[in-house]
Amino acid sequence: LMPTELRIVSDDPVDRDGPYLVAPEDLGQLLPDEPEFRVDQLREWLYRKPVTDPEGMVNLPQALRERLSDGLWPFEVEQVQEADGGRTRKWLFRLPDGPAIEAVLMGYKTRTTLCISSQAGCALGCTFCATGQFGFERNLLAGEIVAQVQWAEASLRNQPMPNSPDHVTNIVYMGMGEPLANYRQVRESLRRLIEVKGMGARRITVSTVGVVPGMRKLADEPWQVGLAVSLHAAEDELRSSLIPLNDRHPLAEVEAAAQYFFDTTGRRVSIEWTLMDAVNDTDEQADLLAPIARRLDAHVNLIPMNPTPLTEDRPSSDDQVESFKDRLLALGANATVRTIRGQAIDGACGQLRAAPDGRPGLTSKR
Ligand code: SAH
Ligand code: SF4
């Protein structure tokens, strides 16, 4: 935590402060005795060229670097794992009040995509998702969301990935949690990433399981961020059996909100579809999904289900994945199969928070 002289009182649910936990505009309040240009220099380091260690903030005086060294990051990095020949990197961040969150960076030739968490745990309890299976701990603060990006970027500068850009080019809110159930903090994190860090809104995608009021609010924001809608089933009975939230916001409502998003922002939504053997990989589901995708002009991302400890559902076979995709294509919908990254380190979609022994396992400090 910050030394006392670097703390200010905040109205946030978690009562602590640090450079990433205050709005960038309020950084000066943490450093009342520093001239404005110093605050600007610090803001530049935090948001434009993050470094893991404040020693790297070379234009700041030594004394200030030392004051920062205790509490620069709002979490501790408890574990780093790599897979896929060094092009997938997963961090486990420990928050000072106990919960752990994760972020996964995937390197490609022309981009790097960072998958970040918006909540510690998730309250929505989707049957196939490891995060949902272990329940909800708390919402993340905007600064805790942004700091995941900045840590990944700083780490990437220290240790680049083979044949991949040296900074975070794309961000997806597809890690732990339901971003639109933590709207206020997620919105503020988007603002800082877009308006302060300078990320292109179009390079950011928020994924939702169908929090309809949040989808509509996001549509009305001034940025062209992407929206991914996790559909997974194309009729209500099946969808409700997988996604409890569907009882509150059934398919028709989710589709209408997705349509509103497209109409308002001009950005097509994408549809996420986690393929589970004999559950939602049938011809019937493809026949119901295709018209929805066509109406929304949406791209369907097919994700072969990644195994998680607490569900009996199994991934669809490769053949079934292909034939489901082909059926969608034949019905005039756009669809591709998402390649799996990070499965060996439980870093793939829906696996975050799944320890190898099947228990949460990440609460060692409690
Ligand atoms: N709460 C949001 C964002 C986090 S989940 C949402 O649900 O959209 C990110 C994506 O991973 C979602 O599309 C989700 O459905 C998918 N997912 C969850 N569990 C999965 C699993 N076991 N295998 C593959 N994808 C999974
Ligand atoms: Fe929460 Fe998304 Fe997992 Fe459902 S799939 S439990 S909404 S993180």
mmCIF file of C-alpha atoms and ligand atoms in Angstrom:
data_model
loop_
_atom_site.group_PDB
_atom_site.id
_atom_site.type_symbol
_atom_site.label_atom_id
_atom_site.label_comp_id
_atom_site.label_asym_id
_atom_site.label_seq_id
_atom_site.Cartn_x
_atom_site.Cartn_y
_atom_site.Cartn_z
ATOM 1 C CA LEU A 1 0.000 0.000 0.000
ATOM 2 C CA MET A 2 0.955 3.604 -0.400
ATOM 3 C CA PRO A 3 2.922 5.297 2.349
ATOM 4 C CA THR A 4 0.515 7.538 4.235
ATOM 5 C CA GLU A 5 1.607 10.717 2.522
ATOM 6 C CA LEU A 6 0.492 9.247 -0.798
ATOM 7 C CA ARG A 7 -3.032 8.413 0.304
ATOM 8 C CA ILE A 8 -6.147 10.435 -0.266
ATOM 9 C CA VAL A 9 -9.668 9.667 0.822
ATOM 10 C CA SER A 10 -11.763 8.100 -1.887
ATOM 11 C CA ASP A 11 -15.448 7.283 -2.166
ATOM 12 C CA ASP A 12 -14.704 3.911 -3.680
ATOM 13 C CA PRO A 13 -15.969 0.723 -2.067
ATOM 14 C CA VAL A 14 -12.421 -0.415 -1.419
ATOM 15 C CA ASP A 15 -10.802 2.208 0.731
ATOM 16 C CA ARG A 16 -7.303 2.504 -0.589
ATOM 17 C CA ASP A 17 -5.407 4.632 -3.040
ATOM 18 C CA GLY A 18 -2.426 4.653 -5.288
ATOM 19 C CA PRO A 19 -1.341 6.117 -8.599
ATOM 20 C CA TYR A 20 -3.556 3.798 -10.629
ATOM 21 C CA LEU A 21 -6.492 4.009 -8.232
ATOM 22 C CA VAL A 22 -7.140 7.713 -8.586
ATOM 23 C CA ALA A 23 -8.417 9.238 -11.784
ATOM 24 C CA PRO A 24 -5.478 10.452 -13.897
ATOM 25 C CA GLU A 25 -6.794 14.001 -13.507
ATOM 26 C CA ASP A 26 -6.578 13.679 -9.722
ATOM 27 C CA LEU A 27 -2.995 12.423 -9.561
ATOM 28 C CA GLY A 28 -1.888 15.802 -8.257
ATOM 29 C CA GLN A 29 -3.849 15.155 -5.064
ATOM 30 C CA LEU A 30 -1.517 12.270 -4.306
ATOM 31 C CA LEU A 31 1.486 14.569 -4.771
ATOM 32 C CA PRO A 32 0.405 17.920 -3.329
ATOM 33 C CA ASP A 33 4.006 19.003 -2.805
ATOM 34 C CA GLU A 34 5.107 18.300 -6.379
ATOM 35 C CA PRO A 35 4.959 20.848 -9.200
ATOM 36 C CA GLU A 36 2.401 20.314 -11.932
ATOM 37 C CA PHE A 37 4.999 19.270 -14.506
ATOM 38 C CA ARG A 38 6.117 16.412 -12.238
ATOM 39 C CA VAL A 39 2.547 15.209 -11.992
ATOM 40 C CA ASP A 40 2.349 15.341 -15.776
ATOM 41 C CA GLN A 41 5.552 13.340 -16.050
ATOM 42 C CA LEU A 42 4.203 10.714 -13.682
ATOM 43 C CA ARG A 43 0.911 10.550 -15.577
ATOM 44 C CA GLU A 44 2.893 10.011 -18.752
ATOM 45 C CA TRP A 45 4.733 7.069 -17.194
ATOM 46 C CA LEU A 46 1.579 5.567 -15.798
ATOM 47 C CA TYR A 47 -0.545 5.816 -18.895
ATOM 48 C CA ARG A 48 1.750 6.203 -21.911
ATOM 49 C CA LYS A 49 4.907 4.249 -21.161
ATOM 50 C CA PRO A 50 4.296 2.056 -18.145
ATOM 51 C CA VAL A 51 7.251 0.507 -16.337
ATOM 52 C CA THR A 52 7.052 -2.331 -13.847
ATOM 53 C CA ASP A 53 9.468 -0.621 -11.444
ATOM 54 C CA PRO A 54 9.360 3.113 -10.685
ATOM 55 C CA GLU A 55 13.176 3.086 -10.927
ATOM 56 C CA GLY A 56 12.526 3.126 -14.654
ATOM 57 C CA MET A 57 10.818 6.540 -14.440
ATOM 58 C CA VAL A 58 14.120 8.120 -15.310
ATOM 59 C CA ASN A 59 13.079 11.779 -15.393
ATOM 60 C CA LEU A 60 11.591 11.695 -11.886
ATOM 61 C CA PRO A 61 13.829 12.565 -8.941
ATOM 62 C CA GLN A 62 15.127 9.629 -6.949
ATOM 63 C CA ALA A 63 13.163 10.608 -3.839
ATOM 64 C CA LEU A 64 9.879 10.532 -5.716
ATOM 65 C CA ARG A 65 10.722 7.198 -7.333
ATOM 66 C CA GLU A 66 11.346 5.832 -3.868
ATOM 67 C CA ARG A 67 8.051 7.141 -2.552
ATOM 68 C CA LEU A 68 6.325 5.401 -5.435
ATOM 69 C CA SER A 69 8.137 2.130 -5.078
ATOM 70 C CA ASP A 70 5.855 0.717 -2.393
ATOM 71 C CA GLY A 71 2.521 1.310 -3.946
ATOM 72 C CA LEU A 72 2.811 1.861 -7.664
ATOM 73 C CA TRP A 73 0.680 -1.180 -8.520
ATOM 74 C CA PRO A 74 -2.670 -1.884 -6.854
ATOM 75 C CA PHE A 75 -1.908 -5.609 -6.692
ATOM 76 C CA GLU A 76 0.934 -8.057 -6.297
ATOM 77 C CA VAL A 77 1.955 -10.250 -9.177
ATOM 78 C CA GLU A 78 1.666 -13.677 -7.658
ATOM 79 C CA GLN A 79 2.269 -15.850 -10.683
ATOM 80 C CA VAL A 80 3.263 -15.575 -14.329
ATOM 81 C CA GLN A 81 2.814 -18.501 -16.676
ATOM 82 C CA GLU A 82 3.646 -18.916 -20.331
ATOM 83 C CA ALA A 83 2.394 -21.253 -23.010
ATOM 84 C CA ASP A 84 2.194 -21.580 -26.777
ATOM 85 C CA GLY A 85 5.900 -21.001 -27.310
ATOM 86 C CA GLY A 86 5.948 -17.795 -25.291
ATOM 87 C CA ARG A 87 3.080 -16.180 -27.185
ATOM 88 C CA THR A 88 0.564 -16.656 -24.396
ATOM 89 C CA ARG A 89 1.310 -15.163 -21.000
ATOM 90 C CA LYS A 90 -1.001 -15.261 -17.994
ATOM 91 C CA TRP A 91 -0.698 -13.249 -14.807
ATOM 92 C CA LEU A 92 -2.322 -13.898 -11.491
ATOM 93 C CA PHE A 93 -2.687 -10.646 -9.610
ATOM 94 C CA ARG A 94 -3.378 -10.685 -5.871
ATOM 95 C CA LEU A 95 -5.472 -7.804 -4.558
ATOM 96 C CA PRO A 96 -4.515 -6.527 -1.109
ATOM 97 C CA ASP A 97 -7.892 -7.460 0.405
ATOM 98 C CA GLY A 98 -7.541 -11.079 -0.709
ATOM 99 C CA PRO A 99 -9.106 -11.876 -4.081
ATOM 100 C CA ALA A 100 -7.075 -12.906 -7.090
ATOM 101 C CA ILE A 101 -7.726 -11.873 -10.670
ATOM 102 C CA GLU A 102 -6.147 -12.923 -13.924
ATOM 103 C CA ALA A 103 -5.210 -11.457 -17.280
ATOM 104 C CA VAL A 104 -4.024 -13.301 -20.372
ATOM 105 C CA LEU A 105 -1.943 -11.829 -23.184
ATOM 106 C CA MET A 106 -1.911 -13.485 -26.579
ATOM 107 C CA GLY A 107 0.675 -12.492 -29.168
ATOM 108 C CA TYR A 108 0.099 -12.664 -32.915
ATOM 109 C CA LYS A 109 2.080 -11.377 -35.861
ATOM 110 C CA THR A 110 0.482 -7.947 -36.115
ATOM 111 C CA ARG A 111 -1.308 -7.584 -32.794
ATOM 112 C CA THR A 112 -1.304 -8.546 -29.160
ATOM 113 C CA THR A 113 -4.632 -9.134 -27.459
ATOM 114 C CA LEU A 114 -4.950 -8.789 -23.723
ATOM 115 C CA CYS A 115 -7.894 -10.423 -22.004
ATOM 116 C CA ILE A 116 -8.651 -8.626 -18.727
ATOM 117 C CA SER A 117 -10.851 -9.192 -15.702
ATOM 118 C CA SER A 118 -13.583 -6.791 -14.634
ATOM 119 C CA GLN A 119 -14.640 -8.503 -11.412
ATOM 120 C CA ALA A 120 -13.067 -10.883 -8.913
ATOM 121 C CA GLY A 121 -15.303 -13.861 -9.581
ATOM 122 C CA CYS A 122 -18.725 -13.559 -11.147
ATOM 123 C CA ALA A 123 -22.199 -13.714 -9.670
ATOM 124 C CA LEU A 124 -23.975 -14.916 -12.793
ATOM 125 C CA GLY A 125 -23.248 -18.617 -12.439
ATOM 126 C CA CYS A 126 -23.154 -19.842 -16.017
ATOM 127 C CA THR A 127 -22.880 -23.619 -15.814
ATOM 128 C CA PHE A 128 -19.924 -24.046 -18.194
ATOM 129 C CA CYS A 129 -17.676 -21.276 -16.828
ATOM 130 C CA ALA A 130 -15.004 -21.755 -14.171
ATOM 131 C CA THR A 131 -15.266 -18.162 -13.012
ATOM 132 C CA GLY A 132 -19.000 -18.512 -12.503
ATOM 133 C CA GLN A 133 -18.588 -21.793 -10.696
ATOM 134 C CA PHE A 134 -16.555 -20.226 -7.910
ATOM 135 C CA GLY A 135 -18.873 -17.327 -7.175
ATOM 136 C CA PHE A 136 -18.438 -13.600 -6.751
ATOM 137 C CA GLU A 137 -15.918 -11.752 -4.606
ATOM 138 C CA ARG A 138 -16.140 -8.101 -5.603
ATOM 139 C CA ASN A 139 -16.201 -5.578 -8.380
ATOM 140 C CA LEU A 140 -12.866 -4.267 -9.565
ATOM 141 C CA LEU A 141 -12.096 -0.582 -9.440
ATOM 142 C CA ALA A 142 -11.370 1.222 -12.691
ATOM 143 C CA GLY A 143 -7.725 1.532 -11.661
ATOM 144 C CA GLU A 144 -7.462 -2.199 -11.027
ATOM 145 C CA ILE A 145 -8.781 -2.846 -14.518
ATOM 146 C CA VAL A 146 -6.438 -0.349 -16.178
ATOM 147 C CA ALA A 147 -3.450 -1.551 -14.147
ATOM 148 C CA GLN A 148 -3.816 -5.044 -15.676
ATOM 149 C CA VAL A 149 -3.298 -3.477 -19.096
ATOM 150 C CA GLN A 150 -0.385 -1.366 -17.962
ATOM 151 C CA TRP A 151 1.320 -4.237 -16.176
ATOM 152 C CA ALA A 152 1.015 -6.398 -19.279
ATOM 153 C CA GLU A 153 2.398 -3.599 -21.413
ATOM 154 C CA ALA A 154 5.299 -2.907 -19.073
ATOM 155 C CA SER A 155 6.060 -6.619 -18.921
ATOM 156 C CA LEU A 156 5.938 -6.873 -22.685
ATOM 157 C CA ARG A 157 8.480 -4.073 -23.003
ATOM 158 C CA ASN A 158 10.793 -5.874 -20.588
ATOM 159 C CA GLN A 159 10.292 -9.208 -22.259
ATOM 160 C CA PRO A 160 8.786 -9.149 -25.752
ATOM 161 C CA MET A 161 6.967 -12.081 -27.266
ATOM 162 C CA PRO A 162 8.457 -13.759 -30.318
ATOM 163 C CA ASN A 163 7.305 -12.186 -33.602
ATOM 164 C CA SER A 164 4.712 -9.984 -32.012
ATOM 165 C CA PRO A 165 4.240 -6.254 -31.295
ATOM 166 C CA ASP A 166 5.934 -4.877 -28.171
ATOM 167 C CA HIS A 167 2.816 -3.258 -26.739
ATOM 168 C CA VAL A 168 -0.792 -4.145 -26.088
ATOM 169 C CA THR A 169 -2.674 -3.446 -29.318
ATOM 170 C CA ASN A 170 -6.077 -4.944 -28.448
ATOM 171 C CA ILE A 171 -8.046 -5.420 -25.261
ATOM 172 C CA VAL A 172 -10.949 -7.749 -24.595
ATOM 173 C CA TYR A 173 -13.027 -7.660 -21.408
ATOM 174 C CA MET A 174 -13.349 -11.432 -21.483
ATOM 175 C CA GLY A 175 -11.485 -12.466 -18.365
ATOM 176 C CA MET A 176 -13.073 -12.965 -14.984
ATOM 177 C CA GLY A 177 -16.392 -11.313 -14.380
ATOM 178 C CA GLU A 178 -19.274 -9.696 -16.195
ATOM 179 C CA PRO A 179 -18.131 -6.219 -17.218
ATOM 180 C CA LEU A 180 -21.617 -4.795 -17.658
ATOM 181 C CA ALA A 181 -22.524 -5.854 -14.123
ATOM 182 C CA ASN A 182 -19.768 -3.474 -12.958
ATOM 183 C CA TYR A 183 -20.775 -0.688 -15.269
ATOM 184 C CA ARG A 184 -19.522 2.396 -13.476
ATOM 185 C CA GLN A 185 -15.960 1.146 -12.976
ATOM 186 C CA VAL A 186 -15.774 -0.490 -16.396
ATOM 187 C CA ARG A 187 -16.915 2.730 -18.002
ATOM 188 C CA GLU A 188 -14.250 4.691 -16.154
ATOM 189 C CA SER A 189 -11.616 2.135 -17.170
ATOM 190 C CA LEU A 190 -12.662 2.551 -20.804
ATOM 191 C CA ARG A 191 -12.425 6.305 -20.460
ATOM 192 C CA ARG A 192 -8.890 6.102 -19.074
ATOM 193 C CA LEU A 193 -7.770 3.612 -21.708
ATOM 194 C CA ILE A 194 -9.255 5.536 -24.597
ATOM 195 C CA GLU A 195 -8.937 9.168 -23.554
ATOM 196 C CA VAL A 196 -5.789 9.073 -21.425
ATOM 197 C CA LYS A 197 -3.783 6.085 -22.614
ATOM 198 C CA GLY A 198 -4.847 6.759 -26.192
ATOM 199 C CA MET A 199 -6.029 3.299 -27.167
ATOM 200 C CA GLY A 200 -8.311 3.162 -30.163
ATOM 201 C CA ALA A 201 -11.836 2.414 -28.979
ATOM 202 C CA ARG A 202 -12.219 0.096 -31.940
ATOM 203 C CA ARG A 203 -9.445 -2.067 -30.544
ATOM 204 C CA ILE A 204 -11.369 -2.699 -27.338
ATOM 205 C CA THR A 205 -14.142 -5.268 -27.000
ATOM 206 C CA VAL A 206 -16.483 -5.675 -24.069
ATOM 207 C CA SER A 207 -18.043 -9.103 -23.714
ATOM 208 C CA THR A 208 -21.393 -9.602 -22.024
ATOM 209 C CA VAL A 209 -23.627 -12.529 -21.313
ATOM 210 C CA GLY A 210 -26.624 -10.262 -21.873
ATOM 211 C CA VAL A 211 -26.868 -7.563 -19.220
ATOM 212 C CA VAL A 212 -29.389 -5.652 -21.269
ATOM 213 C CA PRO A 213 -29.400 -2.291 -19.436
ATOM 214 C CA GLY A 214 -25.590 -2.207 -19.630
ATOM 215 C CA MET A 215 -25.630 -3.011 -23.347
ATOM 216 C CA ARG A 216 -27.909 -0.055 -23.952
ATOM 217 C CA LYS A 217 -25.843 2.280 -21.787
ATOM 218 C CA LEU A 218 -22.654 1.238 -23.537
ATOM 219 C CA ALA A 219 -24.290 1.924 -26.892
ATOM 220 C CA ASP A 220 -24.949 5.489 -25.760
ATOM 221 C CA GLU A 221 -21.318 6.171 -24.744
ATOM 222 C CA PRO A 222 -19.256 8.394 -27.021
ATOM 223 C CA TRP A 223 -16.800 5.627 -28.009
ATOM 224 C CA GLN A 224 -16.930 3.003 -30.721
ATOM 225 C CA VAL A 225 -15.924 0.063 -28.568
ATOM 226 C CA GLY A 226 -16.821 -3.404 -29.749
ATOM 227 C CA LEU A 227 -19.485 -5.515 -28.099
ATOM 228 C CA ALA A 228 -19.394 -9.304 -27.966
ATOM 229 C CA VAL A 229 -22.591 -11.016 -26.882
ATOM 230 C CA SER A 230 -22.222 -14.443 -25.326
ATOM 231 C CA LEU A 231 -25.291 -16.185 -26.709
ATOM 232 C CA HIS A 232 -24.491 -19.929 -26.473
ATOM 233 C CA ALA A 233 -28.098 -20.943 -27.122
ATOM 234 C CA ALA A 234 -30.736 -19.697 -29.517
ATOM 235 C CA GLU A 235 -33.898 -20.510 -27.652
ATOM 236 C CA ASP A 236 -34.867 -19.545 -24.129
ATOM 237 C CA GLU A 237 -35.280 -22.896 -22.462
ATOM 238 C CA LEU A 238 -31.815 -24.134 -23.346
ATOM 239 C CA ARG A 239 -30.274 -20.724 -22.753
ATOM 240 C CA SER A 240 -31.798 -20.424 -19.294
ATOM 241 C CA SER A 241 -30.433 -23.837 -18.385
ATOM 242 C CA LEU A 242 -26.909 -22.641 -19.179
ATOM 243 C CA ILE A 243 -27.159 -18.971 -18.241
ATOM 244 C CA PRO A 244 -29.344 -18.142 -15.231
ATOM 245 C CA LEU A 245 -29.466 -14.469 -16.259
ATOM 246 C CA ASN A 246 -31.549 -15.481 -19.266
ATOM 247 C CA ASP A 247 -34.579 -15.713 -16.969
ATOM 248 C CA ARG A 248 -34.252 -12.002 -16.266
ATOM 249 C CA HIS A 249 -33.192 -10.947 -19.774
ATOM 250 C CA PRO A 250 -34.432 -13.505 -22.290
ATOM 251 C CA LEU A 251 -33.118 -13.864 -25.814
ATOM 252 C CA ALA A 252 -35.504 -11.475 -27.525
ATOM 253 C CA GLU A 253 -34.482 -8.718 -25.147
ATOM 254 C CA VAL A 254 -30.791 -9.470 -25.630
ATOM 255 C CA GLU A 255 -31.194 -9.445 -29.397
ATOM 256 C CA ALA A 256 -33.082 -6.143 -29.267
ATOM 257 C CA ALA A 257 -30.317 -4.592 -27.161
ATOM 258 C CA ALA A 258 -27.666 -5.908 -29.559
ATOM 259 C CA GLN A 259 -29.635 -4.405 -32.436
ATOM 260 C CA TYR A 260 -29.814 -1.107 -30.562
ATOM 261 C CA PHE A 261 -26.040 -1.234 -30.071
ATOM 262 C CA PHE A 262 -25.473 -1.783 -33.787
ATOM 263 C CA ASP A 263 -27.946 0.933 -34.809
ATOM 264 C CA THR A 264 -26.545 3.466 -32.352
ATOM 265 C CA THR A 265 -22.813 2.890 -32.741
ATOM 266 C CA GLY A 266 -22.632 1.569 -36.286
ATOM 267 C CA ARG A 267 -20.517 -1.258 -34.966
ATOM 268 C CA ARG A 268 -21.602 -4.806 -35.598
ATOM 269 C CA VAL A 269 -21.703 -6.925 -32.492
ATOM 270 C CA SER A 270 -20.114 -10.332 -32.450
ATOM 271 C CA ILE A 271 -21.791 -13.411 -31.055
ATOM 272 C CA GLU A 272 -19.829 -15.777 -28.820
ATOM 273 C CA TRP A 273 -20.877 -19.380 -28.853
ATOM 274 C CA THR A 274 -19.130 -21.920 -26.631
ATOM 275 C CA LEU A 275 -19.687 -25.315 -28.195
ATOM 276 C CA MET A 276 -20.711 -28.086 -25.819
ATOM 277 C CA ASP A 277 -21.144 -31.632 -26.989
ATOM 278 C CA ALA A 278 -24.776 -32.514 -27.709
ATOM 279 C CA VAL A 279 -25.928 -29.385 -25.863
ATOM 280 C CA ASN A 280 -25.712 -26.490 -28.296
ATOM 281 C CA ASP A 281 -23.841 -27.971 -31.266
ATOM 282 C CA THR A 282 -26.936 -29.468 -32.903
ATOM 283 C CA ASP A 283 -28.433 -28.700 -36.316
ATOM 284 C CA GLU A 284 -31.476 -27.333 -34.522
ATOM 285 C CA GLN A 285 -29.419 -24.716 -32.679
ATOM 286 C CA ALA A 286 -27.540 -23.769 -35.842
ATOM 287 C CA ASP A 287 -30.872 -23.291 -37.613
ATOM 288 C CA LEU A 288 -32.097 -20.995 -34.833
ATOM 289 C CA LEU A 289 -28.814 -19.108 -34.488
ATOM 290 C CA ALA A 290 -28.285 -18.336 -38.175
ATOM 291 C CA PRO A 291 -31.282 -15.990 -38.555
ATOM 292 C CA ILE A 292 -30.331 -14.115 -35.378
ATOM 293 C CA ALA A 293 -26.782 -13.629 -36.680
ATOM 294 C CA ARG A 294 -28.111 -12.569 -40.069
ATOM 295 C CA ARG A 295 -30.546 -10.034 -38.602
ATOM 296 C CA LEU A 296 -27.738 -8.497 -36.535
ATOM 297 C CA ASP A 297 -25.212 -8.839 -39.357
ATOM 298 C CA ALA A 298 -23.067 -10.323 -36.601
ATOM 299 C CA HIS A 299 -20.008 -12.480 -36.796
ATOM 300 C CA VAL A 300 -20.285 -15.707 -34.809
ATOM 301 C CA ASN A 301 -17.177 -16.757 -32.875
ATOM 302 C CA LEU A 302 -17.328 -20.444 -32.175
ATOM 303 C CA ILE A 303 -15.303 -21.414 -29.123
ATOM 304 C CA PRO A 304 -14.806 -25.102 -28.499
ATOM 305 C CA MET A 305 -15.638 -25.403 -24.831
ATOM 306 C CA ASN A 306 -12.621 -25.533 -22.556
ATOM 307 C CA PRO A 307 -12.894 -28.075 -19.778
ATOM 308 C CA THR A 308 -13.587 -26.711 -16.299
ATOM 309 C CA PRO A 309 -13.658 -28.702 -13.063
ATOM 310 C CA LEU A 310 -17.273 -28.414 -12.056
ATOM 311 C CA THR A 311 -19.274 -29.143 -15.158
ATOM 312 C CA GLU A 312 -20.178 -32.383 -16.827
ATOM 313 C CA ASP A 313 -20.481 -30.748 -20.202
ATOM 314 C CA ARG A 314 -17.830 -31.770 -22.689
ATOM 315 C CA PRO A 315 -16.360 -29.947 -25.651
ATOM 316 C CA SER A 316 -17.837 -30.730 -29.039
ATOM 317 C CA SER A 317 -15.661 -32.906 -31.237
ATOM 318 C CA ASP A 318 -13.593 -31.192 -33.920
ATOM 319 C CA ASP A 319 -15.846 -32.678 -36.577
ATOM 320 C CA GLN A 320 -18.944 -31.376 -34.878
ATOM 321 C CA VAL A 321 -17.392 -27.908 -34.528
ATOM 322 C CA GLU A 322 -16.689 -27.889 -38.261
ATOM 323 C CA SER A 323 -20.111 -29.115 -39.255
ATOM 324 C CA PHE A 324 -21.818 -26.593 -36.949
ATOM 325 C CA LYS A 325 -19.787 -23.847 -38.595
ATOM 326 C CA ASP A 326 -20.529 -25.138 -42.086
ATOM 327 C CA ARG A 327 -24.225 -25.228 -41.356
ATOM 328 C CA LEU A 328 -24.152 -21.596 -40.198
ATOM 329 C CA LEU A 329 -22.248 -20.600 -43.334
ATOM 330 C CA ALA A 330 -24.713 -22.483 -45.521
ATOM 331 C CA LEU A 331 -27.522 -20.554 -43.838
ATOM 332 C CA GLY A 332 -25.861 -17.263 -44.688
ATOM 333 C CA ALA A 333 -24.325 -16.404 -41.322
ATOM 334 C CA ASN A 334 -20.680 -15.428 -40.751
ATOM 335 C CA ALA A 335 -18.804 -17.745 -38.453
ATOM 336 C CA THR A 336 -15.268 -18.717 -37.558
ATOM 337 C CA VAL A 337 -13.759 -21.041 -34.994
ATOM 338 C CA ARG A 338 -11.606 -19.327 -32.416
ATOM 339 C CA THR A 339 -8.225 -20.951 -31.993
ATOM 340 C CA ILE A 340 -7.521 -22.051 -28.475
ATOM 341 C CA ARG A 341 -4.774 -20.295 -26.569
ATOM 342 C CA GLY A 342 -3.461 -20.923 -23.102
ATOM 343 C CA GLN A 343 -5.326 -24.117 -22.343
ATOM 344 C CA ALA A 344 -2.219 -25.701 -20.804
ATOM 345 C CA ILE A 345 -2.064 -22.938 -18.196
ATOM 346 C CA ASP A 346 -5.821 -22.741 -17.548
ATOM 347 C CA GLY A 347 -5.737 -19.441 -19.362
ATOM 348 C CA ALA A 348 -8.291 -20.233 -22.021
ATOM 349 C CA CYS A 349 -11.824 -18.815 -22.134
ATOM 350 C CA GLY A 350 -13.866 -19.827 -19.130
ATOM 351 C CA GLN A 351 -10.926 -21.444 -17.365
ATOM 352 C CA LEU A 352 -9.786 -18.478 -15.349
ATOM 353 C CA ARG A 353 -9.825 -19.287 -11.688
ATOM 354 C CA ALA A 354 -9.759 -23.051 -12.227
ATOM 355 C CA ALA A 355 -6.925 -24.633 -10.291
ATOM 356 C CA PRO A 356 -5.665 -27.991 -11.572
ATOM 357 C CA ASP A 357 -7.087 -29.784 -8.544
ATOM 358 C CA GLY A 358 -10.518 -28.421 -9.246
ATOM 359 C CA ARG A 359 -10.680 -26.084 -6.272
ATOM 360 C CA PRO A 360 -10.472 -22.302 -6.365
ATOM 361 C CA GLY A 361 -6.967 -22.770 -5.080
ATOM 362 C CA LEU A 362 -6.070 -19.129 -5.293
ATOM 363 C CA THR A 363 -6.998 -18.140 -1.788
ATOM 364 C CA SER A 364 -3.747 -19.114 -0.112
ATOM 365 C CA LYS A 365 -3.419 -15.771 1.619
ATOM 366 C CA ARG A 366 -6.804 -15.898 3.285
HETATM 367 N N1 SAH B 1 -18.979 -12.376 -18.515
HETATM 368 C C1 SAH B 1 -18.661 -12.085 -19.862
HETATM 369 C C2 SAH B 1 -17.185 -12.013 -20.140
HETATM 370 C C3 SAH B 1 -16.315 -13.100 -19.564
HETATM 371 S S1 SAH B 1 -16.463 -14.710 -20.228
HETATM 372 C C4 SAH B 1 -19.319 -13.065 -20.790
HETATM 373 O O1 SAH B 1 -19.773 -14.085 -20.311
HETATM 374 O O2 SAH B 1 -19.393 -12.772 -21.962
HETATM 375 C C5 SAH B 1 -15.681 -14.562 -21.809
HETATM 376 C C6 SAH B 1 -16.133 -15.632 -22.814
HETATM 377 O O3 SAH B 1 -15.687 -16.946 -22.454
HETATM 378 C C7 SAH B 1 -17.639 -15.693 -22.911
HETATM 379 O O4 SAH B 1 -18.057 -15.738 -24.231
HETATM 380 C C8 SAH B 1 -17.922 -16.982 -22.191
HETATM 381 O O5 SAH B 1 -19.144 -17.502 -22.532
HETATM 382 C C9 SAH B 1 -16.767 -17.834 -22.614
HETATM 383 N N2 SAH B 1 -16.616 -19.036 -21.796
HETATM 384 C C10 SAH B 1 -16.982 -19.216 -20.529
HETATM 385 N N3 SAH B 1 -16.702 -20.472 -20.110
HETATM 386 C C11 SAH B 1 -16.126 -21.086 -21.148
HETATM 387 C C12 SAH B 1 -15.582 -22.401 -21.350
HETATM 388 N N4 SAH B 1 -15.589 -23.310 -20.368
HETATM 389 N N5 SAH B 1 -15.052 -22.697 -22.540
HETATM 390 C C13 SAH B 1 -15.018 -21.768 -23.534
HETATM 391 N N6 SAH B 1 -15.514 -20.524 -23.414
HETATM 392 C C14 SAH B 1 -16.065 -20.185 -22.234
HETATM 393 FE FE1 SF4 B 2 -19.878 -14.739 -15.500
HETATM 394 FE FE2 SF4 B 2 -19.348 -14.649 -18.149
HETATM 395 FE FE3 SF4 B 2 -18.624 -16.776 -16.672
HETATM 396 FE FE4 SF4 B 2 -21.215 -16.325 -17.154
HETATM 397 S S1 SF4 B 2 -19.601 -16.813 -18.688
HETATM 398 S S2 SF4 B 2 -20.337 -16.899 -15.174
HETATM 399 S S3 SF4 B 2 -21.287 -14.107 -17.124
HETATM 400 S S4 SF4 B 2 -17.836 -14.710 -16.477
#
